[in-house]
Amino acid sequence: MILKIPLPWLQLTYKKMRFFVALMGIGFAVMLMFLQLGLRDALFDSAVRLHRSLEADIILLSPLSTASIAMESFSQRHLYKALGYAGVESVSSVYVDFAVWKNLKARRARLIFVIGINPTDQVLNLPGVQQNINQIKREDVALFDQASRPEFGPIAQEFNQGETVIAEVRGHRLKIGGLFQLGTSFGTDGNLIMSDYTFLRVFNNRVDGLIDIGLIKLNPKANPNRVLNQLKRSLSDGVKVFSKQEYIEFEKNYWNTSTAIGFIFDLGAVVGFTVGTVIVYQILYADVSDHLSEYATLKAIGYTHNYLLKVVFQEALILASFGYIPGLAISLGLYSLVKSATLLPIAMNLSRAAFVLGLTTLMCVISGAIAMQKLRDADPVNSF
């Protein structure tokens, strides 16, 4: 039995160098889409890591707060009101703000994100927090995020070596009593956790009782939606009331719609899609033009126009399939490079891989549909 090699494959691989260049061009477009979408998702994931770590079912914010990097305070009495509702088990307060960090050894200043919590409450589900929570019960002691950018200095390394680490935050000297892990984002380069008491000592312009985030834990037997709706109706005058997922979406929406960052990454993905479409169209158009007389011959001996359309369409699918592979491989390498350079949580996942594969296929199908118009010139009468 003789193995039949399909015509579309033979057409594409007849000029091997052109086929190789086509695959690299498609791979570049695929890589561009992967990079832009990966950075966008890393932006969202890094922006809500703190939100996901909060040990709460319902979140209270000031109506003036727009994102974690632009918080406004509200009165703690709104939070205490929630204790009067059936199903509410406990409440906790969180303070957040930015401060100037100074590494006393390097004498280098940098903005750091500071989180103030009550150490007697279980507020944050982050590696290292509960293990070191007793440390911040002491005055002027803080926990340092070991996933902060290296510009803050080798704090984690010095601490792990048993050295006493002292830093200056907003002109106030603090001792690093332990390490935890949260990570950087597009809005923050490093993080500190301290007790609410120490927080108010460092930020002596802040008023006790004016908090930034209110956390509400519900009784396991409570109906979360019912309690949430009750609080939204009764507390709506002074605060915003969110479920935990709504709070996460609130933050994502800020980065996606209120800043240029989300738009830029989406635009980059569109540009990659457009570039790939143009590349595939040029390849298919050139291929059809080079073999126009052969197509006319096939028509002359009885092959239909629809058969020729199928050949071009199959060529588009072959380009999509084989061009996707180098794009995916290059993207994996770039993700690793970006992660090590920026500390952003960028990684490949199945849903993004499938989505970009779908975009690549659509890109090639659109190009094939446009290039098919050239087949009308394959007229046996004009060719012979």
mmCIF file with all atom_site columns, N, CA, C and O in Angstrom, residues 78-107:
data_model
loop_
_atom_site.group_PDB
_atom_site.id
_atom_site.type_symbol
_atom_site.label_atom_id
_atom_site.label_alt_id
_atom_site.label_comp_id
_atom_site.label_asym_id
_atom_site.label_entity_id
_atom_site.label_seq_id
_atom_site.pdbx_PDB_ins_code
_atom_site.Cartn_x
_atom_site.Cartn_y
_atom_site.Cartn_z
_atom_site.occupancy
_atom_site.B_iso_or_equiv
_atom_site.pdbx_formal_charge
_atom_site.auth_seq_id
_atom_site.auth_comp_id
_atom_site.auth_asym_id
_atom_site.auth_atom_id
_atom_site.pdbx_PDB_model_num
ATOM 1   N N  . HIS A 1 78  ? -18.646 51.233 61.617 1.00 0.00 ? 78  HIS A N  1
ATOM 2   C CA . HIS A 1 78  ? -19.417 50.508 60.599 1.00 0.00 ? 78  HIS A CA 1
ATOM 3   C C  . HIS A 1 78  ? -19.139 49.010 60.695 1.00 0.00 ? 78  HIS A C  1
ATOM 4   O O  . HIS A 1 78  ? -20.032 48.182 60.486 1.00 0.00 ? 78  HIS A O  1
ATOM 5   N N  . LEU A 1 79  ? -17.897 48.688 61.006 1.00 0.00 ? 79  LEU A N  1
ATOM 6   C CA . LEU A 1 79  ? -17.519 47.283 61.130 1.00 0.00 ? 79  LEU A CA 1
ATOM 7   C C  . LEU A 1 79  ? -18.168 46.670 62.370 1.00 0.00 ? 79  LEU A C  1
ATOM 8   O O  . LEU A 1 79  ? -18.672 45.542 62.326 1.00 0.00 ? 79  LEU A O  1
ATOM 9   N N  . TYR A 1 80  ? -18.161 47.409 63.453 1.00 0.00 ? 80  TYR A N  1
ATOM 10  C CA . TYR A 1 80  ? -18.753 46.890 64.693 1.00 0.00 ? 80  TYR A CA 1
ATOM 11  C C  . TYR A 1 80  ? -20.266 46.720 64.587 1.00 0.00 ? 80  TYR A C  1
ATOM 12  O O  . TYR A 1 80  ? -20.864 45.887 65.268 1.00 0.00 ? 80  TYR A O  1
ATOM 13  N N  . LYS A 1 81  ? -20.895 47.524 63.732 1.00 0.00 ? 81  LYS A N  1
ATOM 14  C CA . LYS A 1 81  ? -22.334 47.369 63.511 1.00 0.00 ? 81  LYS A CA 1
ATOM 15  C C  . LYS A 1 81  ? -22.672 45.971 62.998 1.00 0.00 ? 81  LYS A C  1
ATOM 16  O O  . LYS A 1 81  ? -23.731 45.423 63.302 1.00 0.00 ? 81  LYS A O  1
ATOM 17  N N  . ALA A 1 82  ? -21.741 45.415 62.199 1.00 0.00 ? 82  ALA A N  1
ATOM 18  C CA . ALA A 1 82  ? -21.984 44.110 61.596 1.00 0.00 ? 82  ALA A CA 1
ATOM 19  C C  . ALA A 1 82  ? -22.110 43.008 62.638 1.00 0.00 ? 82  ALA A C  1
ATOM 20  O O  . ALA A 1 82  ? -22.732 41.973 62.386 1.00 0.00 ? 82  ALA A O  1
ATOM 21  N N  . LEU A 1 83  ? -21.529 43.225 63.807 1.00 0.00 ? 83  LEU A N  1
ATOM 22  C CA . LEU A 1 83  ? -21.600 42.206 64.860 1.00 0.00 ? 83  LEU A CA 1
ATOM 23  C C  . LEU A 1 83  ? -23.030 41.972 65.346 1.00 0.00 ? 83  LEU A C  1
ATOM 24  O O  . LEU A 1 83  ? -23.323 40.939 65.949 1.00 0.00 ? 83  LEU A O  1
ATOM 25  N N  . GLY A 1 84  ? -23.903 42.920 65.062 1.00 0.00 ? 84  GLY A N  1
ATOM 26  C CA . GLY A 1 84  ? -25.273 42.773 65.516 1.00 0.00 ? 84  GLY A CA 1
ATOM 27  C C  . GLY A 1 84  ? -26.149 41.935 64.595 1.00 0.00 ? 84  GLY A C  1
ATOM 28  O O  . GLY A 1 84  ? -27.329 41.735 64.904 1.00 0.00 ? 84  GLY A O  1
ATOM 29  N N  . TYR A 1 85  ? -25.578 41.426 63.504 1.00 0.00 ? 85  TYR A N  1
ATOM 30  C CA . TYR A 1 85  ? -26.372 40.666 62.541 1.00 0.00 ? 85  TYR A CA 1
ATOM 31  C C  . TYR A 1 85  ? -26.172 39.162 62.748 1.00 0.00 ? 85  TYR A C  1
ATOM 32  O O  . TYR A 1 85  ? -25.049 38.704 63.014 1.00 0.00 ? 85  TYR A O  1
ATOM 33  N N  . ALA A 1 86  ? -27.272 38.450 62.626 1.00 0.00 ? 86  ALA A N  1
ATOM 34  C CA . ALA A 1 86  ? -27.209 36.996 62.777 1.00 0.00 ? 86  ALA A CA 1
ATOM 35  C C  . ALA A 1 86  ? -26.309 36.401 61.703 1.00 0.00 ? 86  ALA A C  1
ATOM 36  O O  . ALA A 1 86  ? -26.376 36.778 60.528 1.00 0.00 ? 86  ALA A O  1
ATOM 37  N N  . GLY A 1 87  ? -25.467 35.477 62.096 1.00 0.00 ? 87  GLY A N  1
ATOM 38  C CA . GLY A 1 87  ? -24.561 34.828 61.155 1.00 0.00 ? 87  GLY A CA 1
ATOM 39  C C  . GLY A 1 87  ? -23.158 35.380 61.189 1.00 0.00 ? 87  GLY A C  1
ATOM 40  O O  . GLY A 1 87  ? -22.222 34.736 60.702 1.00 0.00 ? 87  GLY A O  1
ATOM 41  N N  . VAL A 1 88  ? -22.966 36.588 61.742 1.00 0.00 ? 88  VAL A N  1
ATOM 42  C CA . VAL A 1 88  ? -21.631 37.187 61.824 1.00 0.00 ? 88  VAL A CA 1
ATOM 43  C C  . VAL A 1 88  ? -20.919 36.631 63.054 1.00 0.00 ? 88  VAL A C  1
ATOM 44  O O  . VAL A 1 88  ? -21.417 36.725 64.173 1.00 0.00 ? 88  VAL A O  1
ATOM 45  N N  . GLU A 1 89  ? -19.750 36.063 62.826 1.00 0.00 ? 89  GLU A N  1
ATOM 46  C CA . GLU A 1 89  ? -19.007 35.435 63.917 1.00 0.00 ? 89  GLU A CA 1
ATOM 47  C C  . GLU A 1 89  ? -17.995 36.381 64.543 1.00 0.00 ? 89  GLU A C  1
ATOM 48  O O  . GLU A 1 89  ? -17.870 36.457 65.762 1.00 0.00 ? 89  GLU A O  1
ATOM 49  N N  . SER A 1 90  ? -17.236 37.117 63.706 1.00 0.00 ? 90  SER A N  1
ATOM 50  C CA . SER A 1 90  ? -16.215 38.031 64.231 1.00 0.00 ? 90  SER A CA 1
ATOM 51  C C  . SER A 1 90  ? -15.864 39.074 63.178 1.00 0.00 ? 90  SER A C  1
ATOM 52  O O  . SER A 1 90  ? -16.171 38.907 61.985 1.00 0.00 ? 90  SER A O  1
ATOM 53  N N  . VAL A 1 91  ? -15.213 40.141 63.630 1.00 0.00 ? 91  VAL A N  1
ATOM 54  C CA . VAL A 1 91  ? -14.770 41.197 62.714 1.00 0.00 ? 91  VAL A CA 1
ATOM 55  C C  . VAL A 1 91  ? -13.315 41.540 63.029 1.00 0.00 ? 91  VAL A C  1
ATOM 56  O O  . VAL A 1 91  ? -12.850 41.357 64.157 1.00 0.00 ? 91  VAL A O  1
ATOM 57  N N  . SER A 1 92  ? -12.608 42.029 62.021 1.00 0.00 ? 92  SER A N  1
ATOM 58  C CA . SER A 1 92  ? -11.201 42.423 62.185 1.00 0.00 ? 92  SER A CA 1
ATOM 59  C C  . SER A 1 92  ? -10.934 43.662 61.342 1.00 0.00 ? 92  SER A C  1
ATOM 60  O O  . SER A 1 92  ? -11.572 43.874 60.301 1.00 0.00 ? 92  SER A O  1
ATOM 61  N N  . SER A 1 93  ? -9.970  44.438 61.785 1.00 0.00 ? 93  SER A N  1
ATOM 62  C CA . SER A 1 93  ? -9.602  45.665 61.080 1.00 0.00 ? 93  SER A CA 1
ATOM 63  C C  . SER A 1 93  ? -8.229  45.517 60.441 1.00 0.00 ? 93  SER A C  1
ATOM 64  O O  . SER A 1 93  ? -7.344  44.850 60.994 1.00 0.00 ? 93  SER A O  1
ATOM 65  N N  . VAL A 1 94  ? -8.051  46.140 59.291 1.00 0.00 ? 94  VAL A N  1
ATOM 66  C CA . VAL A 1 94  ? -6.764  46.135 58.601 1.00 0.00 ? 94  VAL A CA 1
ATOM 67  C C  . VAL A 1 94  ? -6.433  47.566 58.191 1.00 0.00 ? 94  VAL A C  1
ATOM 68  O O  . VAL A 1 94  ? -7.287  48.289 57.661 1.00 0.00 ? 94  VAL A O  1
ATOM 69  N N  . TYR A 1 95  ? -5.188  47.971 58.464 1.00 0.00 ? 95  TYR A N  1
ATOM 70  C CA . TYR A 1 95  ? -4.673  49.256 58.016 1.00 0.00 ? 95  TYR A CA 1
ATOM 71  C C  . TYR A 1 95  ? -3.670  49.000 56.889 1.00 0.00 ? 95  TYR A C  1
ATOM 72  O O  . TYR A 1 95  ? -2.866  48.067 56.968 1.00 0.00 ? 95  TYR A O  1
ATOM 73  N N  . VAL A 1 96  ? -3.701  49.824 55.856 1.00 0.00 ? 96  VAL A N  1
ATOM 74  C CA . VAL A 1 96  ? -2.698  49.723 54.790 1.00 0.00 ? 96  VAL A CA 1
ATOM 75  C C  . VAL A 1 96  ? -2.255  51.124 54.382 1.00 0.00 ? 96  VAL A C  1
ATOM 76  O O  . VAL A 1 96  ? -3.041  52.072 54.433 1.00 0.00 ? 96  VAL A O  1
ATOM 77  N N  . ASP A 1 97  ? -0.992  51.232 53.987 1.00 0.00 ? 97  ASP A N  1
ATOM 78  C CA . ASP A 1 97  ? -0.468  52.521 53.531 1.00 0.00 ? 97  ASP A CA 1
ATOM 79  C C  . ASP A 1 97  ? 0.920   52.298 52.938 1.00 0.00 ? 97  ASP A C  1
ATOM 80  O O  . ASP A 1 97  ? 1.543   51.241 53.152 1.00 0.00 ? 97  ASP A O  1
ATOM 81  N N  . PHE A 1 98  ? 1.384   53.276 52.198 1.00 0.00 ? 98  PHE A N  1
ATOM 82  C CA . PHE A 1 98  ? 2.747   53.256 51.681 1.00 0.00 ? 98  PHE A CA 1
ATOM 83  C C  . PHE A 1 98  ? 3.635   54.120 52.562 1.00 0.00 ? 98  PHE A C  1
ATOM 84  O O  . PHE A 1 98  ? 3.202   55.150 53.093 1.00 0.00 ? 98  PHE A O  1
ATOM 85  N N  . ALA A 1 99  ? 4.896   53.687 52.702 1.00 0.00 ? 99  ALA A N  1
ATOM 86  C CA . ALA A 1 99  ? 5.861   54.450 53.497 1.00 0.00 ? 99  ALA A CA 1
ATOM 87  C C  . ALA A 1 99  ? 7.230   54.343 52.846 1.00 0.00 ? 99  ALA A C  1
ATOM 88  O O  . ALA A 1 99  ? 7.500   53.416 52.072 1.00 0.00 ? 99  ALA A O  1
ATOM 89  N N  . VAL A 1 100 ? 8.082   55.281 53.176 1.00 0.00 ? 100 VAL A N  1
ATOM 90  C CA . VAL A 1 100 ? 9.465   55.250 52.671 1.00 0.00 ? 100 VAL A CA 1
ATOM 91  C C  . VAL A 1 100 ? 10.282  54.321 53.549 1.00 0.00 ? 100 VAL A C  1
ATOM 92  O O  . VAL A 1 100 ? 10.377  54.496 54.762 1.00 0.00 ? 100 VAL A O  1
ATOM 93  N N  . TRP A 1 101 ? 10.859  53.317 52.923 1.00 0.00 ? 101 TRP A N  1
ATOM 94  C CA . TRP A 1 101 ? 11.731  52.343 53.591 1.00 0.00 ? 101 TRP A CA 1
ATOM 95  C C  . TRP A 1 101 ? 13.173  52.750 53.352 1.00 0.00 ? 101 TRP A C  1
ATOM 96  O O  . TRP A 1 101 ? 13.559  53.086 52.231 1.00 0.00 ? 101 TRP A O  1
ATOM 97  N N  . LYS A 1 102 ? 13.975  52.712 54.401 1.00 0.00 ? 102 LYS A N  1
ATOM 98  C CA . LYS A 1 102 ? 15.400  52.973 54.260 1.00 0.00 ? 102 LYS A CA 1
ATOM 99  C C  . LYS A 1 102 ? 16.183  51.802 54.819 1.00 0.00 ? 102 LYS A C  1
ATOM 100 O O  . LYS A 1 102 ? 16.024  51.425 55.985 1.00 0.00 ? 102 LYS A O  1
ATOM 101 N N  . ASN A 1 103 ? 17.010  51.234 53.964 1.00 0.00 ? 103 ASN A N  1
ATOM 102 C CA . ASN A 1 103 ? 17.947  50.216 54.407 1.00 0.00 ? 103 ASN A CA 1
ATOM 103 C C  . ASN A 1 103 ? 19.121  50.939 55.057 1.00 0.00 ? 103 ASN A C  1
ATOM 104 O O  . ASN A 1 103 ? 19.858  51.672 54.384 1.00 0.00 ? 103 ASN A O  1
ATOM 105 N N  . LEU A 1 104 ? 19.306  50.770 56.369 1.00 0.00 ? 104 LEU A N  1
ATOM 106 C CA . LEU A 1 104 ? 20.298  51.560 57.091 1.00 0.00 ? 104 LEU A CA 1
ATOM 107 C C  . LEU A 1 104 ? 21.728  51.234 56.687 1.00 0.00 ? 104 LEU A C  1
ATOM 108 O O  . LEU A 1 104 ? 22.639  52.043 56.893 1.00 0.00 ? 104 LEU A O  1
ATOM 109 N N  . LYS A 1 105 ? 21.932  50.038 56.106 1.00 0.00 ? 105 LYS A N  1
ATOM 110 C CA . LYS A 1 105 ? 23.282  49.693 55.651 1.00 0.00 ? 105 LYS A CA 1
ATOM 111 C C  . LYS A 1 105 ? 23.579  50.298 54.287 1.00 0.00 ? 105 LYS A C  1
ATOM 112 O O  . LYS A 1 105 ? 24.629  50.903 54.070 1.00 0.00 ? 105 LYS A O  1
ATOM 113 N N  . ALA A 1 106 ? 22.645  50.130 53.364 1.00 0.00 ? 106 ALA A N  1
ATOM 114 C CA . ALA A 1 106 ? 22.864  50.642 52.009 1.00 0.00 ? 106 ALA A CA 1
ATOM 115 C C  . ALA A 1 106 ? 22.459  52.109 51.872 1.00 0.00 ? 106 ALA A C  1
ATOM 116 O O  . ALA A 1 106 ? 22.801  52.750 50.882 1.00 0.00 ? 106 ALA A O  1
ATOM 117 N N  . ARG A 1 107 ? 21.712  52.626 52.870 1.00 0.00 ? 107 ARG A N  1
ATOM 118 C CA . ARG A 1 107 ? 21.211  53.994 52.835 1.00 0.00 ? 107 ARG A CA 1
ATOM 119 C C  . ARG A 1 107 ? 20.396  54.236 51.571 1.00 0.00 ? 107 ARG A C  1
ATOM 120 O O  . ARG A 1 107 ? 20.478  55.268 50.923 1.00 0.00 ? 107 ARG A O  1
#
